[in-house]
């Protein structure tokens, strides 16, 4: 999606800006264990995906005034994409800001920055604790905003989504882009698992102890409300010792998340002054 030029902003309906928004999150147990969460999604090729994000911005942004950009990653968790955009070679990102409502994720990210970014890269990166529905505290202007790993599914009402999109529209530069990654819409209608919902991550610590992290993100028996399009995802992380199968750590909970159709995303974006430019089957230019 892209922000419209100043002289062509769409008129969307007015949301109730007087509502008080609290930093309340679903999946409290899962997101309070950032180390396990980070390991669970460590299989992602972050450099490949950031290349896609940068190329998509170049392709669909109408602002060609600069070769360098500032980016904002919302519901960032460990902020792997934002950090990668600063650290990788030949990146066009000169400043990256991450935002998440989890204090645990923010603290975990501080250690990542200390261990994985050099001083110059660290100065180009910031992390804020906040709600992606309320971006008024951000006075910065960003060329591109990213909502990845299906994080927008935590916005369960149209008002939530429009409030988020309107906030994005305000912090985007004219002609900037907003890139959203969500489960395939086919899952909304048929519950066919287009995305991988269970996987394992082999781990070996510094002392050579081998463990396996097993992840389940959605179960066949999860309840789905066709009216609200909210599915109560069964989410579990289980860390076991490979030698004796002892469970070292285990977390399991139900996380309500909304499934979106492509038409909904288009309509909700228009309400906030954004316009749909393209859709891809993954963070991959070859998948349409």
XYZ file of C-alpha atoms in Angstrom:
288
model
C 0.000 0.000 0.000
C 1.113 3.554 -0.561
C 0.258 6.931 0.872
C -1.469 9.161 -1.618
C 0.069 12.432 -2.654
C -1.057 15.398 -0.576
C -3.463 16.651 -3.250
C -5.239 13.301 -3.637
C -6.014 12.148 -0.114
C -9.125 10.038 0.160
C -11.864 11.033 2.559
C -12.369 8.218 5.067
C -14.957 8.001 7.838
C -14.072 9.541 11.147
C -13.169 7.176 13.996
C -13.737 8.117 17.606
C -10.401 9.639 18.546
C -11.524 10.154 22.138
C -11.405 6.423 22.891
C -8.748 5.543 25.445
C -6.372 2.868 24.157
C -4.592 0.673 26.669
C -1.542 -1.468 25.971
C -3.423 -4.732 26.321
C -2.170 -7.688 24.311
C -3.304 -11.159 23.414
C -0.819 -14.012 23.669
C 0.654 -12.601 26.859
C 2.554 -15.788 27.743
C 4.025 -16.276 24.283
C 5.220 -12.711 23.845
C 6.584 -12.529 27.394
C 9.186 -15.154 26.399
C 11.047 -13.253 23.656
C 14.023 -15.623 23.553
C 11.870 -18.618 22.662
C 9.788 -16.522 20.256
C 12.949 -15.329 18.512
C 14.231 -18.895 18.166
C 10.855 -20.056 16.838
C 10.998 -17.649 13.896
C 14.752 -17.830 13.381
C 14.200 -19.973 10.288
C 13.107 -16.884 8.383
C 15.630 -15.492 5.888
C 15.592 -11.913 7.131
C 18.065 -10.535 4.589
C 16.052 -11.998 1.708
C 12.838 -10.579 3.146
C 14.329 -7.134 3.806
C 15.574 -7.083 0.214
C 11.986 -7.726 -0.868
C 10.715 -4.925 1.391
C 13.270 -2.463 0.028
C 12.627 -3.441 -3.589
C 8.866 -3.191 -3.077
C 9.307 0.305 -1.680
C 11.480 1.347 -4.627
C 8.934 -0.055 -7.057
C 5.715 1.323 -5.585
C 6.738 4.554 -3.854
C 5.961 7.669 -5.847
C 8.673 9.569 -3.949
C 11.944 9.208 -5.878
C 13.652 12.173 -4.212
C 16.199 10.148 -2.198
C 18.038 6.848 -2.428
C 17.919 6.452 1.379
C 14.852 5.829 3.517
C 13.660 5.757 7.128
C 11.518 2.769 8.110
C 9.134 1.947 10.964
C 8.406 -1.676 11.948
C 5.175 -2.053 13.955
C 4.401 -4.927 16.354
C 8.066 -5.646 15.826
C 8.728 -8.214 18.556
C 12.521 -8.774 18.525
C 12.657 -6.365 15.528
C 14.690 -8.702 13.352
C 13.597 -7.066 10.091
C 14.313 -3.533 11.293
C 17.721 -4.527 12.692
C 18.599 -6.438 9.527
C 17.709 -3.411 7.409
C 20.342 -1.411 9.288
C 23.012 -4.116 9.461
C 22.944 -5.657 5.974
C 25.235 -4.491 3.197
C 23.868 -2.331 0.382
C 20.799 -1.400 2.410
C 18.952 1.793 1.513
C 17.702 2.168 5.108
C 19.498 4.927 6.999
C 17.217 4.949 10.064
C 15.069 2.146 11.496
C 12.531 2.447 14.312
C 10.743 -0.514 15.918
C 7.599 -0.394 18.048
C 5.946 -3.083 20.168
C 3.677 -3.096 23.223
C 5.764 -5.767 24.986
C 8.256 -4.548 27.578
C 9.868 -7.990 27.531
C 10.501 -7.723 23.788
C 12.000 -4.257 24.199
C 14.380 -5.475 26.913
C 15.340 -8.504 24.829
C 16.030 -6.262 21.850
C 18.463 -4.152 23.895
C 20.695 -7.205 24.265
C 20.387 -7.979 20.557
C 21.485 -4.459 19.669
C 24.483 -4.663 22.013
C 25.584 -8.023 20.630
C 24.713 -7.751 16.942
C 24.971 -4.098 15.860
C 28.094 -1.967 15.802
C 28.066 1.541 17.266
C 27.161 3.265 14.010
C 24.344 0.812 13.304
C 23.034 1.101 16.872
C 22.791 4.885 16.510
C 20.600 4.366 13.453
C 18.149 2.150 15.346
C 15.494 2.953 17.964
C 12.933 0.842 19.815
C 9.765 2.215 21.414
C 7.141 0.590 23.627
C 3.753 1.539 22.253
C 0.487 0.515 20.608
C 0.370 0.339 16.808
C -3.156 1.779 16.935
C -1.868 4.973 18.509
C 1.109 6.537 16.732
C 0.480 10.160 17.660
C 3.523 10.182 19.965
C 5.788 9.604 16.947
C 6.827 12.911 15.410
C 9.093 11.276 12.852
C 8.371 10.893 9.159
C 8.978 7.486 7.606
C 9.307 6.480 3.979
C 8.068 2.954 4.639
C 6.114 1.241 7.441
C 6.166 -2.548 7.895
C 3.682 -4.806 9.711
C 5.087 -8.322 9.376
C 4.668 -11.906 10.610
C 0.885 -11.574 10.548
C 0.945 -9.095 13.434
C -1.998 -7.091 12.097
C -4.205 -10.092 12.954
C -4.138 -8.781 16.541
C -6.290 -5.857 15.352
C -9.633 -7.604 15.673
C -12.077 -4.821 14.759
C -12.398 -2.491 11.785
C -11.957 0.474 14.121
C -8.648 -0.959 15.337
C -7.381 -1.398 11.775
C -8.510 2.026 10.578
C -6.985 3.696 13.635
C -3.709 1.930 12.878
C -3.812 2.778 9.172
C -4.658 6.418 9.886
C -1.697 6.629 12.242
C 0.509 5.150 9.541
C -0.818 7.614 6.975
C 0.152 10.481 9.284
C 3.737 9.321 9.877
C 4.389 8.351 6.234
C 6.098 10.783 3.926
C 4.093 11.770 0.870
C 4.251 8.863 -1.564
C 5.564 6.512 1.126
C 4.678 2.818 1.410
C 3.095 0.514 3.982
C 3.861 -3.195 3.597
C 1.671 -5.714 5.444
C 2.316 -9.456 5.731
C -0.748 -11.585 6.540
C -1.847 -15.228 6.189
C -3.234 -16.089 2.761
C -6.958 -15.104 2.461
C -7.753 -18.680 1.438
C -7.388 -19.640 5.100
C -10.302 -17.357 5.978
C -12.767 -19.248 3.800
C -11.638 -22.863 3.932
C -9.306 -23.105 6.953
C -6.801 -24.766 4.623
C -3.366 -24.277 6.114
C -1.482 -22.312 3.460
C 1.156 -21.291 5.992
C 3.244 -23.731 7.977
C 1.605 -24.144 11.393
C 3.959 -26.574 13.146
C 7.719 -26.834 12.913
C 10.838 -27.668 14.925
C 14.059 -25.767 15.543
C 17.206 -27.729 16.553
C 19.348 -25.854 19.092
C 22.842 -26.472 20.465
C 24.075 -24.327 23.361
C 27.645 -23.245 24.129
C 28.270 -26.403 26.171
C 27.159 -28.671 23.343
C 23.791 -29.622 24.870
C 21.317 -30.320 22.082
C 17.675 -29.379 22.441
C 14.690 -29.047 20.120
C 12.120 -26.250 20.157
C 8.737 -27.484 18.864
C 6.269 -24.847 17.731
C 2.549 -25.121 17.013
C 0.782 -22.030 15.651
C -2.798 -23.102 15.064
C -4.599 -26.413 15.532
C -7.271 -28.173 13.461
C -9.687 -27.913 16.395
C -9.328 -24.173 16.901
C -12.650 -22.347 17.094
C -13.440 -19.908 14.294
C -16.196 -17.291 14.408
C -17.350 -16.631 10.810
C -19.054 -13.383 11.875
C -16.021 -11.711 13.445
C -13.527 -13.787 11.415
C -11.596 -14.377 14.624
C -9.866 -17.692 15.146
C -8.694 -18.756 18.611
C -5.252 -19.984 17.617
C -3.677 -22.685 19.755
C -0.077 -21.557 20.200
C 2.546 -23.603 21.988
C 6.326 -23.553 22.366
C 7.998 -26.607 23.879
C 11.743 -26.906 24.503
C 12.990 -30.466 25.054
C 16.364 -32.042 25.810
C 17.243 -34.296 22.860
C 19.078 -36.823 25.017
C 16.365 -37.650 27.540
C 13.265 -35.906 26.046
C 12.910 -33.883 29.254
C 10.717 -30.806 28.806
C 12.841 -27.837 29.816
C 10.270 -25.144 29.146
C 6.754 -25.170 27.752
C 4.174 -22.483 27.030
C 0.689 -22.982 25.627
C -2.250 -20.625 25.249
C -5.121 -19.548 23.028
C -4.496 -16.392 21.013
C -7.500 -14.777 19.257
C -6.487 -13.432 15.843
C -8.492 -12.035 12.965
C -8.319 -13.504 9.474
C -8.626 -10.924 6.690
C -9.791 -11.025 3.102
C -7.964 -9.065 0.415
C -11.046 -6.921 -0.242
C -11.211 -5.934 3.422
C -7.602 -4.787 3.507
C -8.176 -2.703 0.387
C -11.345 -1.079 1.786
C -9.892 -0.427 5.246
C -6.773 1.121 3.716
C -8.900 3.458 1.604
C -10.732 4.642 4.732
C -7.387 5.872 6.042
C -6.174 7.600 2.865
C -4.016 4.701 1.653
C -4.367 2.817 -1.609
C -3.574 -0.772 -2.532
C -0.750 -1.027 -5.056
C -0.002 -4.758 -5.250
C -0.340 -8.130 -3.545
C 2.189 -10.956 -3.355
C 1.888 -14.551 -2.145
C 4.814 -14.094 0.252
C 7.712 -11.726 0.875
C 8.995 -12.893 -2.488
C 8.751 -11.019 -5.784
C 8.302 -14.290 -7.678
C 5.094 -15.200 -5.787
C 1.964 -13.351 -6.938
